[in-house]
PDB file of N, CA and C in Angstrom:
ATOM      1  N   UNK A   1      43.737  75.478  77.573  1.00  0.00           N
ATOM      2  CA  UNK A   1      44.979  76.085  77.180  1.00  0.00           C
ATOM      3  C   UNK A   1      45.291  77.298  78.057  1.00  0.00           C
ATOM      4  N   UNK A   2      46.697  77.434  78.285  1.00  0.00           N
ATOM      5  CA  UNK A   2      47.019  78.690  79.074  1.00  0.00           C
ATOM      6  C   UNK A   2      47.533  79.808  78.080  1.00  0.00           C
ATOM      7  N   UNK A   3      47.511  80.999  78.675  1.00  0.00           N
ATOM      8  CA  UNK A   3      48.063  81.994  78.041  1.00  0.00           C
ATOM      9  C   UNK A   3      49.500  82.522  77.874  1.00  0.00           C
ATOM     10  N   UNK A   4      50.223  82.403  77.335  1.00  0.00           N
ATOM     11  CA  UNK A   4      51.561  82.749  77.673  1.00  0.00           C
ATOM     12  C   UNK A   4      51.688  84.431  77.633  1.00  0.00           C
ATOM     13  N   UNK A   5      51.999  84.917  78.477  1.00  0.00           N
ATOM     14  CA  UNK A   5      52.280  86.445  79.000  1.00  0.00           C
ATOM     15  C   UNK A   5      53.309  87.121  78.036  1.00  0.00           C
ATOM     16  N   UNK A   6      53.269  87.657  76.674  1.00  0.00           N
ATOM     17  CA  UNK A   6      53.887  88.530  76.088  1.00  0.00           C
ATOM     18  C   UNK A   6      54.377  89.926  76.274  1.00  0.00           C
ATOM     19  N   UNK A   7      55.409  89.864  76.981  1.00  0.00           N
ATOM     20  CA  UNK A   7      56.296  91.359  77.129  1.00  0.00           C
ATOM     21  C   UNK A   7      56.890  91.633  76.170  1.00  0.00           C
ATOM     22  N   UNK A   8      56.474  93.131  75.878  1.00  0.00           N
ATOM     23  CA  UNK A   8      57.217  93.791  74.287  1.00  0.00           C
ATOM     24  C   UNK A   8      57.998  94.878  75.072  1.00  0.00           C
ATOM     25  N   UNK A   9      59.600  94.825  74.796  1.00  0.00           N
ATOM     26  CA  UNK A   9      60.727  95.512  75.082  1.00  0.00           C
ATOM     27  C   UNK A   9      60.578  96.637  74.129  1.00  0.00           C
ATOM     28  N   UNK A  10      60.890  97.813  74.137  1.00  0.00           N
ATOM     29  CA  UNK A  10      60.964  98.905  73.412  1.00  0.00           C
ATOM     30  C   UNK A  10      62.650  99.086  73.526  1.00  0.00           C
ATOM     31  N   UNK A  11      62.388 100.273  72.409  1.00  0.00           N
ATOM     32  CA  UNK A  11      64.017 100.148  72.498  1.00  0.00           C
ATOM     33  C   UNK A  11      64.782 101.048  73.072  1.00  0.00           C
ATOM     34  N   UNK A  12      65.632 100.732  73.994  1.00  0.00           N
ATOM     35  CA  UNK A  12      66.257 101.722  75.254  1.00  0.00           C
ATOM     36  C   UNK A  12      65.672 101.359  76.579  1.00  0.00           C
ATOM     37  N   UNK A  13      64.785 100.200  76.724  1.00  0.00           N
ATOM     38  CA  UNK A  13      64.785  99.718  77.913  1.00  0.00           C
ATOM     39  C   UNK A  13      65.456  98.969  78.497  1.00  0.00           C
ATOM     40  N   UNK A  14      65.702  98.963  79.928  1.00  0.00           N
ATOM     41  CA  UNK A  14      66.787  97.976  80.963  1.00  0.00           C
ATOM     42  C   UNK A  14      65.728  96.988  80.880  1.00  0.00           C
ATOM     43  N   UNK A  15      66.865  95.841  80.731  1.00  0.00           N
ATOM     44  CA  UNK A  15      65.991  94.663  81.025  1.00  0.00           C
ATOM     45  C   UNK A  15      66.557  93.936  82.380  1.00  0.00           C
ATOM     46  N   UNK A  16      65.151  93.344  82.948  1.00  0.00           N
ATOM     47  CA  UNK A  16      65.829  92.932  84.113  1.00  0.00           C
ATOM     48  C   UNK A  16      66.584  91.980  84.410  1.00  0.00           C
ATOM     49  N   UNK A  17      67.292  92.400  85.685  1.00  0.00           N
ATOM     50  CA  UNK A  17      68.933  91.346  86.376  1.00  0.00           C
ATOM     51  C   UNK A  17      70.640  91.674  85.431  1.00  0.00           C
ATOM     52  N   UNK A  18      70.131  92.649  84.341  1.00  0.00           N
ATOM     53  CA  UNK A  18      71.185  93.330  83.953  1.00  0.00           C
ATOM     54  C   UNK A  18      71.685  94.439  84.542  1.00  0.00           C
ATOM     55  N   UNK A  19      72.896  94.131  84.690  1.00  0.00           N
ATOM     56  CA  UNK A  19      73.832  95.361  85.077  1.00  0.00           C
ATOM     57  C   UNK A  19      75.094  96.052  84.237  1.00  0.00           C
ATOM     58  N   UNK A  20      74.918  97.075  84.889  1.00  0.00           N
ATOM     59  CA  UNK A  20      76.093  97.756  83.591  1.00  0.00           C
ATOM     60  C   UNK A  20      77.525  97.333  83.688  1.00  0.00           C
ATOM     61  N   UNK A  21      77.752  96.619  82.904  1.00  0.00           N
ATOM     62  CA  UNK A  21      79.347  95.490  82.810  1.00  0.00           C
ATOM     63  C   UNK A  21      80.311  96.570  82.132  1.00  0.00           C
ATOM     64  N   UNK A  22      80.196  98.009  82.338  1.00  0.00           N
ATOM     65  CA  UNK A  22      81.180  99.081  81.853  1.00  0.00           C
ATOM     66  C   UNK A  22      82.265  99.802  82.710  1.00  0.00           C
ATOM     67  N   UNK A  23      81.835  99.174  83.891  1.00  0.00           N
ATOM     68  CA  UNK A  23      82.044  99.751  85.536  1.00  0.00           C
ATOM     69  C   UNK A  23      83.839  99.385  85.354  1.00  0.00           C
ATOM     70  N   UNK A  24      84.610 100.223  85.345  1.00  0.00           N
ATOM     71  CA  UNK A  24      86.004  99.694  86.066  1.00  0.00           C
ATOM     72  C   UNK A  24      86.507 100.936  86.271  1.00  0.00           C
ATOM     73  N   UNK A  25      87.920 100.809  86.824  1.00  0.00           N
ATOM     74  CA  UNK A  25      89.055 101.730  87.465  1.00  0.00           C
ATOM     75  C   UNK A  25      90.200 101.947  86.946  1.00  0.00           C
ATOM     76  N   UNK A  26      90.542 103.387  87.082  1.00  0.00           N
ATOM     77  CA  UNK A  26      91.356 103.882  86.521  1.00  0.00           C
ATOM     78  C   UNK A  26      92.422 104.784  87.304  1.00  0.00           C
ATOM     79  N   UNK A  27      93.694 104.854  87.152  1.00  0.00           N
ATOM     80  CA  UNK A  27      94.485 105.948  88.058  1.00  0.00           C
ATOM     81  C   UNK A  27      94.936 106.834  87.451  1.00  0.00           C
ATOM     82  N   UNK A  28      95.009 107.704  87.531  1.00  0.00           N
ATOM     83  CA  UNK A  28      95.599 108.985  87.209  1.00  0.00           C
ATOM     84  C   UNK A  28      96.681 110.256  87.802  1.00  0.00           C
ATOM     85  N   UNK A  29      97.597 110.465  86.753  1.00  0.00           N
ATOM     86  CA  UNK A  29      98.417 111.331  87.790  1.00  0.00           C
ATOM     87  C   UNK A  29      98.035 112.387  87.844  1.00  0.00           C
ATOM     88  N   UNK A  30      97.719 113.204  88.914  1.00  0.00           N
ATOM     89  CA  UNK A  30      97.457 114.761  88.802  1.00  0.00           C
ATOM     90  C   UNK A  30      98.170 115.627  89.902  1.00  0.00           C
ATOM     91  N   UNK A  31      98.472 116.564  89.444  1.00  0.00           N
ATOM     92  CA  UNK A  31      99.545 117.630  89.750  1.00  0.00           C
ATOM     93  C   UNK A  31      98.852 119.031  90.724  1.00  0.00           C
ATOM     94  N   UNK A  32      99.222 118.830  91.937  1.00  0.00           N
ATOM     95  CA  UNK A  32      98.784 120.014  92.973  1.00  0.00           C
ATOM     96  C   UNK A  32      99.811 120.764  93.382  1.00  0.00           C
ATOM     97  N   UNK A  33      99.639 121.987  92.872  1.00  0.00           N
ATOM     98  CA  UNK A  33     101.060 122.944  93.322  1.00  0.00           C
ATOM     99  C   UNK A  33     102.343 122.090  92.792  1.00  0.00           C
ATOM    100  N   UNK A  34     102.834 121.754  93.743  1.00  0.00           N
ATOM    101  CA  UNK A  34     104.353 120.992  93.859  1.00  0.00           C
ATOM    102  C   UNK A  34     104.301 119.776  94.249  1.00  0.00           C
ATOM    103  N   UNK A  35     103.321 118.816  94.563  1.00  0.00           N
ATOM    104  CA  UNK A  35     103.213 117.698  94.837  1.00  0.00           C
ATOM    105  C   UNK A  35     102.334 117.274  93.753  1.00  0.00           C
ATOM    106  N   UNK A  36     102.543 115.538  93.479  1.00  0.00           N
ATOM    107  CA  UNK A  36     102.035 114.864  92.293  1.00  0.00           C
ATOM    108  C   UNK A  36     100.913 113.952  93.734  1.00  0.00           C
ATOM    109  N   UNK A  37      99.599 113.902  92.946  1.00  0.00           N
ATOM    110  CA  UNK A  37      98.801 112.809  93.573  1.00  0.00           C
ATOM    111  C   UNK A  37      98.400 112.238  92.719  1.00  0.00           C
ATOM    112  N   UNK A  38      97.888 110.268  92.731  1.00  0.00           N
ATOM    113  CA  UNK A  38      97.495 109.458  92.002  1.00  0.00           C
ATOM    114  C   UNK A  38      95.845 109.634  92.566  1.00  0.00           C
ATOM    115  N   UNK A  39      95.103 109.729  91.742  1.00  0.00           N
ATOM    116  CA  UNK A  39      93.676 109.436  92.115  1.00  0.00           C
ATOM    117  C   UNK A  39      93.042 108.235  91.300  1.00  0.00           C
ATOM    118  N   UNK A  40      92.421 107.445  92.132  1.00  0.00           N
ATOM    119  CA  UNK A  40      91.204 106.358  91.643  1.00  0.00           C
ATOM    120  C   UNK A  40      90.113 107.068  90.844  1.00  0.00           C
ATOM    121  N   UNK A  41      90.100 106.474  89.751  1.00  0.00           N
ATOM    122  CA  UNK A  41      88.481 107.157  89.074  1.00  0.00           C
ATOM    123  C   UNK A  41      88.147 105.759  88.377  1.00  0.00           C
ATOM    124  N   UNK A  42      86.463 106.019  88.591  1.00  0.00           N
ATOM    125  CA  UNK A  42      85.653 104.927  88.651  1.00  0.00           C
ATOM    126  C   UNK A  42      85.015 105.564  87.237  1.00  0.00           C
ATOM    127  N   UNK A  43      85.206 104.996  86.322  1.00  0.00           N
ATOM    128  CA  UNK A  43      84.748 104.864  84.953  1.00  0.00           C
ATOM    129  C   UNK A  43      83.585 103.800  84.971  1.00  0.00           C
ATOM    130  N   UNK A  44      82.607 104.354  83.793  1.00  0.00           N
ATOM    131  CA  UNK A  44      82.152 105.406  82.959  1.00  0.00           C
ATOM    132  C   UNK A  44      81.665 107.034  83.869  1.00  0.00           C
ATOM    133  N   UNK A  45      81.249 106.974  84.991  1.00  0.00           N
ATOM    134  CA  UNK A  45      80.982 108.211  85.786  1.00  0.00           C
ATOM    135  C   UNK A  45      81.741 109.395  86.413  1.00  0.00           C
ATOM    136  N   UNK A  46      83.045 108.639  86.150  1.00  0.00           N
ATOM    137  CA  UNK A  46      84.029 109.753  86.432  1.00  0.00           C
ATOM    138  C   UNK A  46      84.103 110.072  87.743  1.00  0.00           C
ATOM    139  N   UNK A  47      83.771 109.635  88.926  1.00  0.00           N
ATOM    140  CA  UNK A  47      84.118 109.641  90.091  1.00  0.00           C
ATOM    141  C   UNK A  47      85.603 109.459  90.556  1.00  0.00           C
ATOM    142  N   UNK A  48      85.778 110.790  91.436  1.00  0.00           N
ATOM    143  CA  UNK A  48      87.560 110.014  92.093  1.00  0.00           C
ATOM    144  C   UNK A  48      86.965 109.828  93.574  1.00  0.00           C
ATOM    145  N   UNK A  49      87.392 108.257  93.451  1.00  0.00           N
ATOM    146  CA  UNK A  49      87.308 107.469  94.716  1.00  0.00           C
ATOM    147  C   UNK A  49      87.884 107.952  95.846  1.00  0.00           C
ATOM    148  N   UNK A  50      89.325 107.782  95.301  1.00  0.00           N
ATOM    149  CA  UNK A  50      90.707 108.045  96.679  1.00  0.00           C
ATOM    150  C   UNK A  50      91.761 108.879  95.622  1.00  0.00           C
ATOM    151  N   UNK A  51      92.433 109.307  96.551  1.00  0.00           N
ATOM    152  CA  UNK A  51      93.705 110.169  96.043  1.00  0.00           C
ATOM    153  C   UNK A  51      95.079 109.097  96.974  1.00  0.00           C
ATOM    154  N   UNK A  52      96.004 108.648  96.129  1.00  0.00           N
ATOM    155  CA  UNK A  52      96.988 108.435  97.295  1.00  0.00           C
ATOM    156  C   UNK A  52      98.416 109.250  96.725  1.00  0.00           C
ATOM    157  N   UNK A  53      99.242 109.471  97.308  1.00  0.00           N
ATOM    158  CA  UNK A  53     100.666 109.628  97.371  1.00  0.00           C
ATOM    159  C   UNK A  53     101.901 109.003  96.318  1.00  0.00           C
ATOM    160  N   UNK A  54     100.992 107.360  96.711  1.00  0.00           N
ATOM    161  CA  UNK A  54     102.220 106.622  95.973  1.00  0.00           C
ATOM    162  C   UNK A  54     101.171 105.744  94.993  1.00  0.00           C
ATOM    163  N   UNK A  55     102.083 105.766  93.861  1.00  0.00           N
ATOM    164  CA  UNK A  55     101.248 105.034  92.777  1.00  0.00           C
ATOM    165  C   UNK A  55     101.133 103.245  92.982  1.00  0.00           C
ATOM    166  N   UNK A  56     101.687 103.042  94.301  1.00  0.00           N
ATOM    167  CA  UNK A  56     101.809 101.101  93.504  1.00  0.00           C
ATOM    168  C   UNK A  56     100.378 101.727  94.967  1.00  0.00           C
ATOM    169  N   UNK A  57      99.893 102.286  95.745  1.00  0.00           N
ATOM    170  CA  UNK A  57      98.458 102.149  96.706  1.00  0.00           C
ATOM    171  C   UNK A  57      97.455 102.486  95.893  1.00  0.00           C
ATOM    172  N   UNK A  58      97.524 103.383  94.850  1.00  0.00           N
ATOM    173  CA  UNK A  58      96.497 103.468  93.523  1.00  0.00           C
ATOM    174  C   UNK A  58      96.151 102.171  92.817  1.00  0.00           C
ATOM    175  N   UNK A  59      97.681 101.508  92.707  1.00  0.00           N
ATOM    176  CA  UNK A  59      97.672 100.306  91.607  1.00  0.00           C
ATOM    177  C   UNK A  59      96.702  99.448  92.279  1.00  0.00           C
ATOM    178  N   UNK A  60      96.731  99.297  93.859  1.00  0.00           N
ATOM    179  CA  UNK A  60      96.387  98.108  94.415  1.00  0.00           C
ATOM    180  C   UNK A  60      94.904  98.402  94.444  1.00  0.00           C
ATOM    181  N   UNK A  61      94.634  99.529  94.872  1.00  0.00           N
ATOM    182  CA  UNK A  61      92.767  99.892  94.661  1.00  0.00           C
ATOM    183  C   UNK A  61      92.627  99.370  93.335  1.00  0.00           C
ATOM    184  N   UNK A  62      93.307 100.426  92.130  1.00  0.00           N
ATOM    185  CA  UNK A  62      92.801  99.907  90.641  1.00  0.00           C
ATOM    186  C   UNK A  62      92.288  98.214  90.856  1.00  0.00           C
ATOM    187  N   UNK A  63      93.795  97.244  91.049  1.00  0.00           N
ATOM    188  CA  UNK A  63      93.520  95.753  90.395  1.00  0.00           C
ATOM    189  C   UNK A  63      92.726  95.438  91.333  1.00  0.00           C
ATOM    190  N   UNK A  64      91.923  95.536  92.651  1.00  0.00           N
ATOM    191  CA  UNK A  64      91.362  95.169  93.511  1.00  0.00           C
ATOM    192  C   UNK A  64      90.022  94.843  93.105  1.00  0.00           C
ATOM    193  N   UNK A  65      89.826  96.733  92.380  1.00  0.00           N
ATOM    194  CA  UNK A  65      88.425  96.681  92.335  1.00  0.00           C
ATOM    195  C   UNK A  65      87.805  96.446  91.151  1.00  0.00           C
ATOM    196  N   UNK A  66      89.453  96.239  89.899  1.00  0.00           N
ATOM    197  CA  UNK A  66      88.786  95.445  88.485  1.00  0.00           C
ATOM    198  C   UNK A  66      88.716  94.402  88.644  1.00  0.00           C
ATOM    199  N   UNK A  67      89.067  93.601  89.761  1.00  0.00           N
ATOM    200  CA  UNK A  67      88.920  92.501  89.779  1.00  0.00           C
ATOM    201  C   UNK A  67      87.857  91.673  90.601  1.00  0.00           C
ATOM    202  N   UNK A  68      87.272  92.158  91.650  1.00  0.00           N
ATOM    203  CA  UNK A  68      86.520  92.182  92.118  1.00  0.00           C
ATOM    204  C   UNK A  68      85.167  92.511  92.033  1.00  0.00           C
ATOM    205  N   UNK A  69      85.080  93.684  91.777  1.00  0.00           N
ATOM    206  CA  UNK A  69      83.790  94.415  90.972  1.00  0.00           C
ATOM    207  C   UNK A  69      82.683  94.286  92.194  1.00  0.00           C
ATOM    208  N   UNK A  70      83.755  94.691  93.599  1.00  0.00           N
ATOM    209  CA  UNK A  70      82.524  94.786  94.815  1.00  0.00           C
ATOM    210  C   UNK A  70      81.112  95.976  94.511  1.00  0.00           C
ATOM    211  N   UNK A  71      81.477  97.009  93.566  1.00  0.00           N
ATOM    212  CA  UNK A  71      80.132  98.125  93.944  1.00  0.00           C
ATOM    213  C   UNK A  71      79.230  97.829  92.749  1.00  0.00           C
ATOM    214  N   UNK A  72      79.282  96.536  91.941  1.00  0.00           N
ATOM    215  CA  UNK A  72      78.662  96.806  90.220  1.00  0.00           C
ATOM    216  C   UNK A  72      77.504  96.226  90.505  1.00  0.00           C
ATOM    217  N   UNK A  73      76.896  96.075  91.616  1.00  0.00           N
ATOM    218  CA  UNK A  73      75.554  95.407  91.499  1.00  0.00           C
ATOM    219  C   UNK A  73      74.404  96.959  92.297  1.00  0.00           C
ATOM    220  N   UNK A  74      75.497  97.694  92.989  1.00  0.00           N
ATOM    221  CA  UNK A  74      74.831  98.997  93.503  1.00  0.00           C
ATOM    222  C   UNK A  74      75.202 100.069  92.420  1.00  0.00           C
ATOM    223  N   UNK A  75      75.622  99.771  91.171  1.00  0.00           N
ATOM    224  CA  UNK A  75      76.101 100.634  90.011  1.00  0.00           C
ATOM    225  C   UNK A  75      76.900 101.416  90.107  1.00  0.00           C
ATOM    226  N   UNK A  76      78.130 101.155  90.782  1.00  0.00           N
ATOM    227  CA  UNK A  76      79.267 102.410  91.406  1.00  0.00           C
ATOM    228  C   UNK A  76      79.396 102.470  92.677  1.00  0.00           C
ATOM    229  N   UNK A  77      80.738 103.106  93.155  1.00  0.00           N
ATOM    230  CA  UNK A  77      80.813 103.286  94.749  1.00  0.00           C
ATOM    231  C   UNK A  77      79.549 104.535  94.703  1.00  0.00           C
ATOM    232  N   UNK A  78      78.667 104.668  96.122  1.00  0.00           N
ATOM    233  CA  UNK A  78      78.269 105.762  96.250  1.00  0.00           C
ATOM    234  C   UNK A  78      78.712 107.060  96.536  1.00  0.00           C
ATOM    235  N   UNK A  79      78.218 108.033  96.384  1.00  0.00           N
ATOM    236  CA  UNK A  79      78.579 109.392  96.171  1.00  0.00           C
ATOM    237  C   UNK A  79      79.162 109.857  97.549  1.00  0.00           C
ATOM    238  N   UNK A  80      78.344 109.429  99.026  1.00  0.00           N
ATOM    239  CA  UNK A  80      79.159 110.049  99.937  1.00  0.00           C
ATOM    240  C   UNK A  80      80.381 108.936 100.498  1.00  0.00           C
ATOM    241  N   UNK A  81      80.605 108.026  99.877  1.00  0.00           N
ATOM    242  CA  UNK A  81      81.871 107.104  99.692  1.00  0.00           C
ATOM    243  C   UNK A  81      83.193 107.941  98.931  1.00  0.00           C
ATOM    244  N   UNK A  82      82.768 108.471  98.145  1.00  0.00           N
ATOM    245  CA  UNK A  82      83.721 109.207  96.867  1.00  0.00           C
ATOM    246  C   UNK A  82      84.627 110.321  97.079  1.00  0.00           C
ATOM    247  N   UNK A  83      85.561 111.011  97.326  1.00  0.00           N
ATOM    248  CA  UNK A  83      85.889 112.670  97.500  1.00  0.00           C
ATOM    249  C   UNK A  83      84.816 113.913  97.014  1.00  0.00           C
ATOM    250  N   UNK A  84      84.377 113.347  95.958  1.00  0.00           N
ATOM    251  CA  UNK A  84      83.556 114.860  95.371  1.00  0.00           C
ATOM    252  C   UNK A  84      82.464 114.510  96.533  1.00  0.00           C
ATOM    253  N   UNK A  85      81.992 113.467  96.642  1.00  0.00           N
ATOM    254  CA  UNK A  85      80.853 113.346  97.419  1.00  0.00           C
ATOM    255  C   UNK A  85      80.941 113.986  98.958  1.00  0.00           C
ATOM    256  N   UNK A  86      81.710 113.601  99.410  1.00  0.00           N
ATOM    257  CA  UNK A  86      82.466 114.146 100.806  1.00  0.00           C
ATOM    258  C   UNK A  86      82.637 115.435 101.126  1.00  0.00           C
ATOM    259  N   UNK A  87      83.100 115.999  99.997  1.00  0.00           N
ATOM    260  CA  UNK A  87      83.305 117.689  99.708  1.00  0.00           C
ATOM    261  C   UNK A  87      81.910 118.629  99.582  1.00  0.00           C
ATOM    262  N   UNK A  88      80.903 118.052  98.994  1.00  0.00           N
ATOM    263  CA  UNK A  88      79.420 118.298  98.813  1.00  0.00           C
ATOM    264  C   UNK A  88      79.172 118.006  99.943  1.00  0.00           C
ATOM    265  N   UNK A  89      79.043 116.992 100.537  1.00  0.00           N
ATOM    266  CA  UNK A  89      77.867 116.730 101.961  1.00  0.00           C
ATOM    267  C   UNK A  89      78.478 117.771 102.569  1.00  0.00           C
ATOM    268  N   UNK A  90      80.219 117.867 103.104  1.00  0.00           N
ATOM    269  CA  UNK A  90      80.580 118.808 104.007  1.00  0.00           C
ATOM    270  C   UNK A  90      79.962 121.178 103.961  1.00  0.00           C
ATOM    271  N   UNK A  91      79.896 120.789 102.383  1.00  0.00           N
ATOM    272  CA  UNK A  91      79.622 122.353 102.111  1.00  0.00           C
ATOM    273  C   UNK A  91      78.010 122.231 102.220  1.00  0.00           C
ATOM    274  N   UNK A  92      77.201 121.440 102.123  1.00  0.00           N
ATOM    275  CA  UNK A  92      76.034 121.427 102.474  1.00  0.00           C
ATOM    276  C   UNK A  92      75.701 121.323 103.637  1.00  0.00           C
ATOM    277  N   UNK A  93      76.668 120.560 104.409  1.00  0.00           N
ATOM    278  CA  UNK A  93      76.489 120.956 106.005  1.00  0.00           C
ATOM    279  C   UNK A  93      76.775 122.048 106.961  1.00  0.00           C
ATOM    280  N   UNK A  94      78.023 122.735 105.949  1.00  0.00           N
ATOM    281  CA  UNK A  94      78.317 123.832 106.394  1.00  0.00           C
ATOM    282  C   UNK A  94      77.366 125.205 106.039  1.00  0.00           C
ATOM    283  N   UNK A  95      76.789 124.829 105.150  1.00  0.00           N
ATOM    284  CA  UNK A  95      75.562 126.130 104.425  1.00  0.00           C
ATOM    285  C   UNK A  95      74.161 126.224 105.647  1.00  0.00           C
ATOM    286  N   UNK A  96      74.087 124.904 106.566  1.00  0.00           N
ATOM    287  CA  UNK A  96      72.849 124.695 107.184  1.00  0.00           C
ATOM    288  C   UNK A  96      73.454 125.348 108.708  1.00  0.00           C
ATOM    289  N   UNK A  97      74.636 125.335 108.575  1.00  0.00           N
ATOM    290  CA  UNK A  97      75.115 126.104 110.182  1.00  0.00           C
ATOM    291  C   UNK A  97      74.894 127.627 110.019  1.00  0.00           C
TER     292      UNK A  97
END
């Protein structure tokens, strides 16, 4: 007889080849001085992707990337992909000059 290998899950563990199916996109209007910008934010993490001008180039990121779901297997776009991310590497590069 063979042994069959019993794994006991606790509770709050990832189990494997799951991914977080919470991942989508969102646009938003936000207001700078006197100009209106639409920004991409990548929900549940709250990342803004892109900022554009005109809302139907927001729309087209939004349905692109709910529909697609190119970054959900790397769990999100990455950070130096992102604006906040971009803004950090640059002031961290600028702190090392």
């Amino acid at each position: 007889m063979t042994k069959k290998q019993k794994v006991r899950f606790h509770k709050g563990d990832k189990r494997p080849g799951q991914t977080d199916m919470n991942l989508h996109y969102i646009k938003k209007m936000v207001k700078r001085g006197r100009k209106i910008v639409w920004q991409v934010i990548e929900k549940p993490k709250h990342k803004i992707v892109n900022e554009f001008f005109f809302e139907e180039d927001a729309s087209n990121l939004v349905k692109f990337q709910n529909k697609h779901r190119v970054w959900l297997d790397n769990g999100g776009i990455p950070d130096f992909l992102c604006l906040k991310g971009e803004r950090k590497a640059w002031l961290s590069f600028l702190g090392t000059l």
